[in-house]
PDB file of N, CA, C and O in Angstrom:
ATOM      1  N   MET I   1      -8.775 -14.725   3.291  1.00  0.00           N
ATOM      2  CA  MET I   1      -7.780 -14.130   2.412  1.00  0.00           C
ATOM      3  C   MET I   1      -7.087 -12.986   3.165  1.00  0.00           C
ATOM      4  O   MET I   1      -7.739 -12.136   3.759  1.00  0.00           O
ATOM      5  N   ASN I   2      -5.779 -12.963   3.139  1.00  0.00           N
ATOM      6  CA  ASN I   2      -5.012 -11.904   3.791  1.00  0.00           C
ATOM      7  C   ASN I   2      -5.040 -10.629   2.962  1.00  0.00           C
ATOM      8  O   ASN I   2      -4.910 -10.677   1.739  1.00  0.00           O
ATOM      9  N   LYS I   3      -5.188  -9.509   3.654  1.00  0.00           N
ATOM     10  CA  LYS I   3      -5.279  -8.211   2.991  1.00  0.00           C
ATOM     11  C   LYS I   3      -3.983  -7.441   3.148  1.00  0.00           C
ATOM     12  O   LYS I   3      -3.454  -7.321   4.252  1.00  0.00           O
ATOM     13  N   ILE I   4      -3.506  -6.886   2.034  1.00  0.00           N
ATOM     14  CA  ILE I   4      -2.277  -6.096   2.025  1.00  0.00           C
ATOM     15  C   ILE I   4      -2.590  -4.697   1.521  1.00  0.00           C
ATOM     16  O   ILE I   4      -3.277  -4.534   0.514  1.00  0.00           O
ATOM     17  N   LEU I   5      -2.072  -3.697   2.221  1.00  0.00           N
ATOM     18  CA  LEU I   5      -2.132  -2.315   1.743  1.00  0.00           C
ATOM     19  C   LEU I   5      -0.757  -1.966   1.194  1.00  0.00           C
ATOM     20  O   LEU I   5       0.239  -2.043   1.915  1.00  0.00           O
ATOM     21  N   LEU I   6      -0.720  -1.605  -0.067  1.00  0.00           N
ATOM     22  CA  LEU I   6       0.520  -1.237  -0.748  1.00  0.00           C
ATOM     23  C   LEU I   6       0.501   0.270  -0.962  1.00  0.00           C
ATOM     24  O   LEU I   6      -0.353   0.792  -1.676  1.00  0.00           O
ATOM     25  N   VAL I   7       1.415   0.986  -0.315  1.00  0.00           N
ATOM     26  CA  VAL I   7       1.476   2.446  -0.406  1.00  0.00           C
ATOM     27  C   VAL I   7       2.749   2.812  -1.164  1.00  0.00           C
ATOM     28  O   VAL I   7       3.858   2.688  -0.639  1.00  0.00           O
ATOM     29  N   ASP I   8       2.569   3.255  -2.416  1.00  0.00           N
ATOM     30  CA  ASP I   8       3.721   3.570  -3.271  1.00  0.00           C
ATOM     31  C   ASP I   8       3.252   4.473  -4.400  1.00  0.00           C
ATOM     32  O   ASP I   8       2.145   4.315  -4.910  1.00  0.00           O
ATOM     33  N   ASP I   9       4.090   5.411  -4.803  1.00  0.00           N
ATOM     34  CA  ASP I   9       3.739   6.345  -5.871  1.00  0.00           C
ATOM     35  C   ASP I   9       4.188   5.861  -7.255  1.00  0.00           C
ATOM     36  O   ASP I   9       3.904   6.510  -8.252  1.00  0.00           O
ATOM     37  N   ASP I  10       4.839   4.716  -7.341  1.00  0.00           N
ATOM     38  CA  ASP I  10       5.316   4.170  -8.614  1.00  0.00           C
ATOM     39  C   ASP I  10       4.235   3.262  -9.202  1.00  0.00           C
ATOM     40  O   ASP I  10       4.058   2.117  -8.763  1.00  0.00           O
ATOM     41  N   LEU I  11       3.510   3.762 -10.195  1.00  0.00           N
ATOM     42  CA  LEU I  11       2.362   3.062 -10.767  1.00  0.00           C
ATOM     43  C   LEU I  11       2.749   1.710 -11.359  1.00  0.00           C
ATOM     44  O   LEU I  11       2.065   0.708 -11.136  1.00  0.00           O
ATOM     45  N   GLU I  12       3.846   1.655 -12.110  1.00  0.00           N
ATOM     46  CA  GLU I  12       4.261   0.388 -12.713  1.00  0.00           C
ATOM     47  C   GLU I  12       4.594  -0.655 -11.649  1.00  0.00           C
ATOM     48  O   GLU I  12       4.227  -1.828 -11.775  1.00  0.00           O
ATOM     49  N   LEU I  13       5.286  -0.240 -10.605  1.00  0.00           N
ATOM     50  CA  LEU I  13       5.651  -1.160  -9.536  1.00  0.00           C
ATOM     51  C   LEU I  13       4.414  -1.672  -8.802  1.00  0.00           C
ATOM     52  O   LEU I  13       4.301  -2.862  -8.512  1.00  0.00           O
ATOM     53  N   THR I  14       3.478  -0.779  -8.498  1.00  0.00           N
ATOM     54  CA  THR I  14       2.275  -1.207  -7.783  1.00  0.00           C
ATOM     55  C   THR I  14       1.447  -2.163  -8.639  1.00  0.00           C
ATOM     56  O   THR I  14       0.879  -3.113  -8.106  1.00  0.00           O
ATOM     57  N   GLN I  15       1.398  -1.939  -9.950  1.00  0.00           N
ATOM     58  CA  GLN I  15       0.662  -2.856 -10.828  1.00  0.00           C
ATOM     59  C   GLN I  15       1.309  -4.236 -10.830  1.00  0.00           C
ATOM     60  O   GLN I  15       0.624  -5.256 -10.735  1.00  0.00           O
ATOM     61  N   LEU I  16       2.625  -4.277 -10.931  1.00  0.00           N
ATOM     62  CA  LEU I  16       3.347  -5.543 -10.939  1.00  0.00           C
ATOM     63  C   LEU I  16       3.181  -6.280  -9.600  1.00  0.00           C
ATOM     64  O   LEU I  16       2.852  -7.475  -9.577  1.00  0.00           O
ATOM     65  N   LEU I  17       3.394  -5.580  -8.499  1.00  0.00           N
ATOM     66  CA  LEU I  17       3.243  -6.206  -7.187  1.00  0.00           C
ATOM     67  C   LEU I  17       1.814  -6.671  -6.932  1.00  0.00           C
ATOM     68  O   LEU I  17       1.594  -7.749  -6.363  1.00  0.00           O
ATOM     69  N   THR I  18       0.838  -5.886  -7.367  1.00  0.00           N
ATOM     70  CA  THR I  18      -0.561  -6.273  -7.202  1.00  0.00           C
ATOM     71  C   THR I  18      -0.847  -7.564  -7.960  1.00  0.00           C
ATOM     72  O   THR I  18      -1.490  -8.475  -7.431  1.00  0.00           O
ATOM     73  N   GLU I  19      -0.357  -7.647  -9.181  1.00  0.00           N
ATOM     74  CA  GLU I  19      -0.568  -8.846  -9.987  1.00  0.00           C
ATOM     75  C   GLU I  19       0.063 -10.079  -9.327  1.00  0.00           C
ATOM     76  O   GLU I  19      -0.577 -11.122  -9.193  1.00  0.00           O
ATOM     77  N   ILE I  20       1.300  -9.946  -8.897  1.00  0.00           N
ATOM     78  CA  ILE I  20       2.013 -11.070  -8.278  1.00  0.00           C
ATOM     79  C   ILE I  20       1.343 -11.491  -6.970  1.00  0.00           C
ATOM     80  O   ILE I  20       1.098 -12.679  -6.725  1.00  0.00           O
ATOM     81  N   LEU I  21       1.044 -10.521  -6.114  1.00  0.00           N
ATOM     82  CA  LEU I  21       0.452 -10.838  -4.816  1.00  0.00           C
ATOM     83  C   LEU I  21      -0.958 -11.408  -4.955  1.00  0.00           C
ATOM     84  O   LEU I  21      -1.351 -12.299  -4.189  1.00  0.00           O
ATOM     85  N   THR I  22      -1.710 -10.932  -5.930  1.00  0.00           N
ATOM     86  CA  THR I  22      -3.050 -11.461  -6.184  1.00  0.00           C
ATOM     87  C   THR I  22      -2.968 -12.916  -6.635  1.00  0.00           C
ATOM     88  O   THR I  22      -3.757 -13.760  -6.187  1.00  0.00           O
ATOM     89  N   LEU I  23      -2.018 -13.214  -7.505  1.00  0.00           N
ATOM     90  CA  LEU I  23      -1.821 -14.601  -7.947  1.00  0.00           C
ATOM     91  C   LEU I  23      -1.456 -15.518  -6.785  1.00  0.00           C
ATOM     92  O   LEU I  23      -1.757 -16.714  -6.813  1.00  0.00           O
ATOM     93  N   GLU I  24      -0.817 -14.953  -5.755  1.00  0.00           N
ATOM     94  CA  GLU I  24      -0.437 -15.735  -4.573  1.00  0.00           C
ATOM     95  C   GLU I  24      -1.569 -15.819  -3.550  1.00  0.00           C
ATOM     96  O   GLU I  24      -1.401 -16.388  -2.473  1.00  0.00           O
ATOM     97  N   GLY I  25      -2.716 -15.215  -3.857  1.00  0.00           N
ATOM     98  CA  GLY I  25      -3.884 -15.338  -2.998  1.00  0.00           C
ATOM     99  C   GLY I  25      -4.144 -14.197  -2.041  1.00  0.00           C
ATOM    100  O   GLY I  25      -4.996 -14.312  -1.160  1.00  0.00           O
ATOM    101  N   PHE I  26      -3.434 -13.097  -2.211  1.00  0.00           N
ATOM    102  CA  PHE I  26      -3.642 -11.937  -1.347  1.00  0.00           C
ATOM    103  C   PHE I  26      -4.637 -10.966  -1.970  1.00  0.00           C
ATOM    104  O   PHE I  26      -4.735 -10.862  -3.186  1.00  0.00           O
ATOM    105  N   GLU I  27      -5.350 -10.246  -1.116  1.00  0.00           N
ATOM    106  CA  GLU I  27      -6.205  -9.150  -1.566  1.00  0.00           C
ATOM    107  C   GLU I  27      -5.407  -7.864  -1.389  1.00  0.00           C
ATOM    108  O   GLU I  27      -5.027  -7.520  -0.262  1.00  0.00           O
ATOM    109  N   VAL I  28      -5.138  -7.150  -2.476  1.00  0.00           N
ATOM    110  CA  VAL I  28      -4.257  -5.988  -2.445  1.00  0.00           C
ATOM    111  C   VAL I  28      -5.056  -4.706  -2.674  1.00  0.00           C
ATOM    112  O   VAL I  28      -5.837  -4.618  -3.618  1.00  0.00           O
ATOM    113  N   THR I  29      -4.828  -3.728  -1.815  1.00  0.00           N
ATOM    114  CA  THR I  29      -5.365  -2.384  -1.985  1.00  0.00           C
ATOM    115  C   THR I  29      -4.173  -1.461  -2.170  1.00  0.00           C
ATOM    116  O   THR I  29      -3.187  -1.563  -1.437  1.00  0.00           O
ATOM    117  N   VAL I  30      -4.262  -0.562  -3.153  1.00  0.00           N
ATOM    118  CA  VAL I  30      -3.153   0.343  -3.458  1.00  0.00           C
ATOM    119  C   VAL I  30      -3.526   1.768  -3.056  1.00  0.00           C
ATOM    120  O   VAL I  30      -4.634   2.230  -3.315  1.00  0.00           O
ATOM    121  N   ALA I  31      -2.576   2.443  -2.420  1.00  0.00           N
ATOM    122  CA  ALA I  31      -2.685   3.874  -2.137  1.00  0.00           C
ATOM    123  C   ALA I  31      -1.473   4.544  -2.780  1.00  0.00           C
ATOM    124  O   ALA I  31      -0.361   4.041  -2.678  1.00  0.00           O
ATOM    125  N   GLU I  32      -1.695   5.668  -3.442  1.00  0.00           N
ATOM    126  CA  GLU I  32      -0.634   6.316  -4.209  1.00  0.00           C
ATOM    127  C   GLU I  32       0.246   7.255  -3.396  1.00  0.00           C
ATOM    128  O   GLU I  32       1.264   7.726  -3.896  1.00  0.00           O
ATOM    129  N   ASP I  33      -0.155   7.564  -2.167  1.00  0.00           N
ATOM    130  CA  ASP I  33       0.675   8.417  -1.316  1.00  0.00           C
ATOM    131  C   ASP I  33       0.337   8.150   0.146  1.00  0.00           C
ATOM    132  O   ASP I  33      -0.577   7.386   0.451  1.00  0.00           O
ATOM    133  N   GLY I  34       1.105   8.765   1.033  1.00  0.00           N
ATOM    134  CA  GLY I  34       0.932   8.519   2.451  1.00  0.00           C
ATOM    135  C   GLY I  34      -0.426   8.920   2.986  1.00  0.00           C
ATOM    136  O   GLY I  34      -1.018   8.201   3.801  1.00  0.00           O
ATOM    137  N   GLU I  35      -0.937  10.053   2.538  1.00  0.00           N
ATOM    138  CA  GLU I  35      -2.246  10.516   3.008  1.00  0.00           C
ATOM    139  C   GLU I  35      -3.339   9.527   2.626  1.00  0.00           C
ATOM    140  O   GLU I  35      -4.203   9.190   3.437  1.00  0.00           O
ATOM    141  N   GLU I  36      -3.302   9.055   1.376  1.00  0.00           N
ATOM    142  CA  GLU I  36      -4.293   8.081   0.927  1.00  0.00           C
ATOM    143  C   GLU I  36      -4.136   6.770   1.701  1.00  0.00           C
ATOM    144  O   GLU I  36      -5.118   6.115   2.039  1.00  0.00           O
ATOM    145  N   GLY I  37      -2.893   6.392   1.998  1.00  0.00           N
ATOM    146  CA  GLY I  37      -2.649   5.192   2.782  1.00  0.00           C
ATOM    147  C   GLY I  37      -3.298   5.266   4.153  1.00  0.00           C
ATOM    148  O   GLY I  37      -3.932   4.305   4.601  1.00  0.00           O
ATOM    149  N   LEU I  38      -3.165   6.397   4.815  1.00  0.00           N
ATOM    150  CA  LEU I  38      -3.786   6.566   6.126  1.00  0.00           C
ATOM    151  C   LEU I  38      -5.306   6.525   6.039  1.00  0.00           C
ATOM    152  O   LEU I  38      -5.975   5.977   6.924  1.00  0.00           O
ATOM    153  N   LEU I  39      -5.868   7.076   4.959  1.00  0.00           N
ATOM    154  CA  LEU I  39      -7.322   7.001   4.766  1.00  0.00           C
ATOM    155  C   LEU I  39      -7.776   5.558   4.603  1.00  0.00           C
ATOM    156  O   LEU I  39      -8.788   5.150   5.184  1.00  0.00           O
ATOM    157  N   ARG I  40      -7.057   4.785   3.808  1.00  0.00           N
ATOM    158  CA  ARG I  40      -7.400   3.368   3.608  1.00  0.00           C
ATOM    159  C   ARG I  40      -7.318   2.608   4.935  1.00  0.00           C
ATOM    160  O   ARG I  40      -8.143   1.748   5.215  1.00  0.00           O
ATOM    161  N   LEU I  41      -6.300   2.920   5.735  1.00  0.00           N
ATOM    162  CA  LEU I  41      -6.150   2.258   7.030  1.00  0.00           C
ATOM    163  C   LEU I  41      -7.290   2.606   7.990  1.00  0.00           C
ATOM    164  O   LEU I  41      -7.661   1.795   8.827  1.00  0.00           O
ATOM    165  N   ALA I  42      -7.842   3.802   7.857  1.00  0.00           N
ATOM    166  CA  ALA I  42      -8.965   4.203   8.693  1.00  0.00           C
ATOM    167  C   ALA I  42     -10.252   3.509   8.254  1.00  0.00           C
ATOM    168  O   ALA I  42     -11.164   3.315   9.064  1.00  0.00           O
ATOM    169  N   GLU I  43     -10.317   3.112   6.991  1.00  0.00           N
ATOM    170  CA  GLU I  43     -11.523   2.498   6.436  1.00  0.00           C
ATOM    171  C   GLU I  43     -11.624   1.001   6.728  1.00  0.00           C
ATOM    172  O   GLU I  43     -12.724   0.473   6.875  1.00  0.00           O
ATOM    173  N   GLN I  44     -10.484   0.321   6.762  1.00  0.00           N
ATOM    174  CA  GLN I  44     -10.516  -1.127   6.970  1.00  0.00           C
ATOM    175  C   GLN I  44      -9.218  -1.626   7.582  1.00  0.00           C
ATOM    176  O   GLN I  44      -8.218  -0.908   7.617  1.00  0.00           O
ATOM    177  N   ALA I  45      -9.254  -2.857   8.034  1.00  0.00           N
ATOM    178  CA  ALA I  45      -8.073  -3.480   8.643  1.00  0.00           C
ATOM    179  C   ALA I  45      -7.275  -4.233   7.584  1.00  0.00           C
ATOM    180  O   ALA I  45      -7.841  -4.807   6.657  1.00  0.00           O
ATOM    181  N   PHE I  46      -5.963  -4.209   7.723  1.00  0.00           N
ATOM    182  CA  PHE I  46      -5.064  -4.928   6.824  1.00  0.00           C
ATOM    183  C   PHE I  46      -4.156  -5.823   7.654  1.00  0.00           C
ATOM    184  O   PHE I  46      -3.828  -5.516   8.792  1.00  0.00           O
ATOM    185  N   ASP I  47      -3.739  -6.928   7.046  1.00  0.00           N
ATOM    186  CA  ASP I  47      -2.817  -7.843   7.700  1.00  0.00           C
ATOM    187  C   ASP I  47      -1.370  -7.394   7.543  1.00  0.00           C
ATOM    188  O   ASP I  47      -0.512  -7.728   8.356  1.00  0.00           O
ATOM    189  N   LEU I  48      -1.107  -6.625   6.476  1.00  0.00           N
ATOM    190  CA  LEU I  48       0.251  -6.167   6.191  1.00  0.00           C
ATOM    191  C   LEU I  48       0.181  -4.839   5.445  1.00  0.00           C
ATOM    192  O   LEU I  48      -0.682  -4.661   4.584  1.00  0.00           O
ATOM    193  N   VAL I  49       1.078  -3.924   5.791  1.00  0.00           N
ATOM    194  CA  VAL I  49       1.198  -2.652   5.072  1.00  0.00           C
ATOM    195  C   VAL I  49       2.605  -2.577   4.504  1.00  0.00           C
ATOM    196  O   VAL I  49       3.586  -2.698   5.245  1.00  0.00           O
ATOM    197  N   LEU I  50       2.701  -2.401   3.188  1.00  0.00           N
ATOM    198  CA  LEU I  50       3.987  -2.212   2.515  1.00  0.00           C
ATOM    199  C   LEU I  50       4.112  -0.742   2.163  1.00  0.00           C
ATOM    200  O   LEU I  50       3.321  -0.215   1.382  1.00  0.00           O
ATOM    201  N   LEU I  51       5.104  -0.065   2.733  1.00  0.00           N
ATOM    202  CA  LEU I  51       5.281   1.374   2.556  1.00  0.00           C
ATOM    203  C   LEU I  51       6.535   1.684   1.749  1.00  0.00           C
ATOM    204  O   LEU I  51       7.610   1.164   2.032  1.00  0.00           O
ATOM    205  N   ASP I  52       6.379   2.562   0.770  1.00  0.00           N
ATOM    206  CA  ASP I  52       7.530   3.126   0.062  1.00  0.00           C
ATOM    207  C   ASP I  52       8.180   4.134   1.002  1.00  0.00           C
ATOM    208  O   ASP I  52       7.494   4.881   1.701  1.00  0.00           O
ATOM    209  N   VAL I  53       9.489   4.160   1.032  1.00  0.00           N
ATOM    210  CA  VAL I  53      10.199   5.080   1.916  1.00  0.00           C
ATOM    211  C   VAL I  53      10.155   6.505   1.370  1.00  0.00           C
ATOM    212  O   VAL I  53       9.899   7.451   2.111  1.00  0.00           O
ATOM    213  N   MET I  54      10.389   6.659   0.064  1.00  0.00           N
ATOM    214  CA  MET I  54      10.478   7.998  -0.520  1.00  0.00           C
ATOM    215  C   MET I  54       9.279   8.263  -1.431  1.00  0.00           C
ATOM    216  O   MET I  54       9.197   7.749  -2.539  1.00  0.00           O
ATOM    217  N   MET I  55       8.331   9.062  -0.920  1.00  0.00           N
ATOM    218  CA  MET I  55       7.162   9.481  -1.690  1.00  0.00           C
ATOM    219  C   MET I  55       7.007  10.982  -1.529  1.00  0.00           C
ATOM    220  O   MET I  55       7.415  11.537  -0.498  1.00  0.00           O
ATOM    221  N   PRO I  56       6.421  11.641  -2.509  1.00  0.00           N
ATOM    222  CA  PRO I  56       6.158  13.077  -2.340  1.00  0.00           C
ATOM    223  C   PRO I  56       5.106  13.291  -1.251  1.00  0.00           C
ATOM    224  O   PRO I  56       4.271  12.432  -1.013  1.00  0.00           O
ATOM    225  N   GLY I  57       5.170  14.420  -0.598  1.00  0.00           N
ATOM    226  CA  GLY I  57       4.226  14.682   0.482  1.00  0.00           C
ATOM    227  C   GLY I  57       4.637  13.917   1.725  1.00  0.00           C
ATOM    228  O   GLY I  57       5.749  14.045   2.221  1.00  0.00           O
ATOM    229  N   MET I  58       3.758  13.055   2.182  1.00  0.00           N
ATOM    230  CA  MET I  58       4.032  12.247   3.376  1.00  0.00           C
ATOM    231  C   MET I  58       4.744  10.965   2.958  1.00  0.00           C
ATOM    232  O   MET I  58       4.171  10.123   2.282  1.00  0.00           O
ATOM    233  N   ASP I  59       5.987  10.808   3.381  1.00  0.00           N
ATOM    234  CA  ASP I  59       6.758   9.623   3.005  1.00  0.00           C
ATOM    235  C   ASP I  59       6.446   8.453   3.944  1.00  0.00           C
ATOM    236  O   ASP I  59       5.684   8.586   4.892  1.00  0.00           O
ATOM    237  N   GLY I  60       7.029   7.289   3.649  1.00  0.00           N
ATOM    238  CA  GLY I  60       6.774   6.087   4.426  1.00  0.00           C
ATOM    239  C   GLY I  60       7.052   6.220   5.911  1.00  0.00           C
ATOM    240  O   GLY I  60       6.209   5.849   6.745  1.00  0.00           O
ATOM    241  N   PRO I  61       8.213   6.742   6.308  1.00  0.00           N
ATOM    242  CA  PRO I  61       8.475   6.907   7.751  1.00  0.00           C
ATOM    243  C   PRO I  61       7.449   7.826   8.447  1.00  0.00           C
ATOM    244  O   PRO I  61       7.066   7.573   9.584  1.00  0.00           O
ATOM    245  N   ALA I  62       6.984   8.861   7.772  1.00  0.00           N
ATOM    246  CA  ALA I  62       5.985   9.755   8.357  1.00  0.00           C
ATOM    247  C   ALA I  62       4.660   9.018   8.545  1.00  0.00           C
ATOM    248  O   ALA I  62       3.970   9.217   9.554  1.00  0.00           O
ATOM    249  N   VAL I  63       4.306   8.162   7.590  1.00  0.00           N
ATOM    250  CA  VAL I  63       3.089   7.353   7.716  1.00  0.00           C
ATOM    251  C   VAL I  63       3.233   6.413   8.910  1.00  0.00           C
ATOM    252  O   VAL I  63       2.311   6.262   9.714  1.00  0.00           O
ATOM    253  N   LEU I  64       4.384   5.796   9.033  1.00  0.00           N
ATOM    254  CA  LEU I  64       4.629   4.864  10.126  1.00  0.00           C
ATOM    255  C   LEU I  64       4.509   5.560  11.488  1.00  0.00           C
ATOM    256  O   LEU I  64       3.920   5.005  12.426  1.00  0.00           O
ATOM    257  N   VAL I  65       4.993   6.780  11.593  1.00  0.00           N
ATOM    258  CA  VAL I  65       4.873   7.538  12.845  1.00  0.00           C
ATOM    259  C   VAL I  65       3.399   7.788  13.161  1.00  0.00           C
ATOM    260  O   VAL I  65       2.965   7.656  14.310  1.00  0.00           O
ATOM    261  N   LYS I  66       2.598   8.120  12.140  1.00  0.00           N
ATOM    262  CA  LYS I  66       1.172   8.368  12.340  1.00  0.00           C
ATOM    263  C   LYS I  66       0.429   7.114  12.778  1.00  0.00           C
ATOM    264  O   LYS I  66      -0.549   7.190  13.492  1.00  0.00           O
ATOM    265  N   LEU I  67       0.903   5.951  12.304  1.00  0.00           N
ATOM    266  CA  LEU I  67       0.264   4.699  12.705  1.00  0.00           C
ATOM    267  C   LEU I  67       0.468   4.446  14.176  1.00  0.00           C
ATOM    268  O   LEU I  67      -0.315   3.893  14.866  1.00  0.00           O
TER     269      LEU I  67
END
């Protein structure tokens, strides 16, 4: 099963995307901000990371630079 990390601060959007992607056979982990996303990435490997561009604190581009 392919693993996806979804990093987004929009709770409704992450719930919807998680439901859709799970139905398609993906294992989805959600992080609510950039810092949490980096922690999840340190804990396990993912096949795909979906980053929100505009988040409070560390935004998507800042997370990408850290990666």
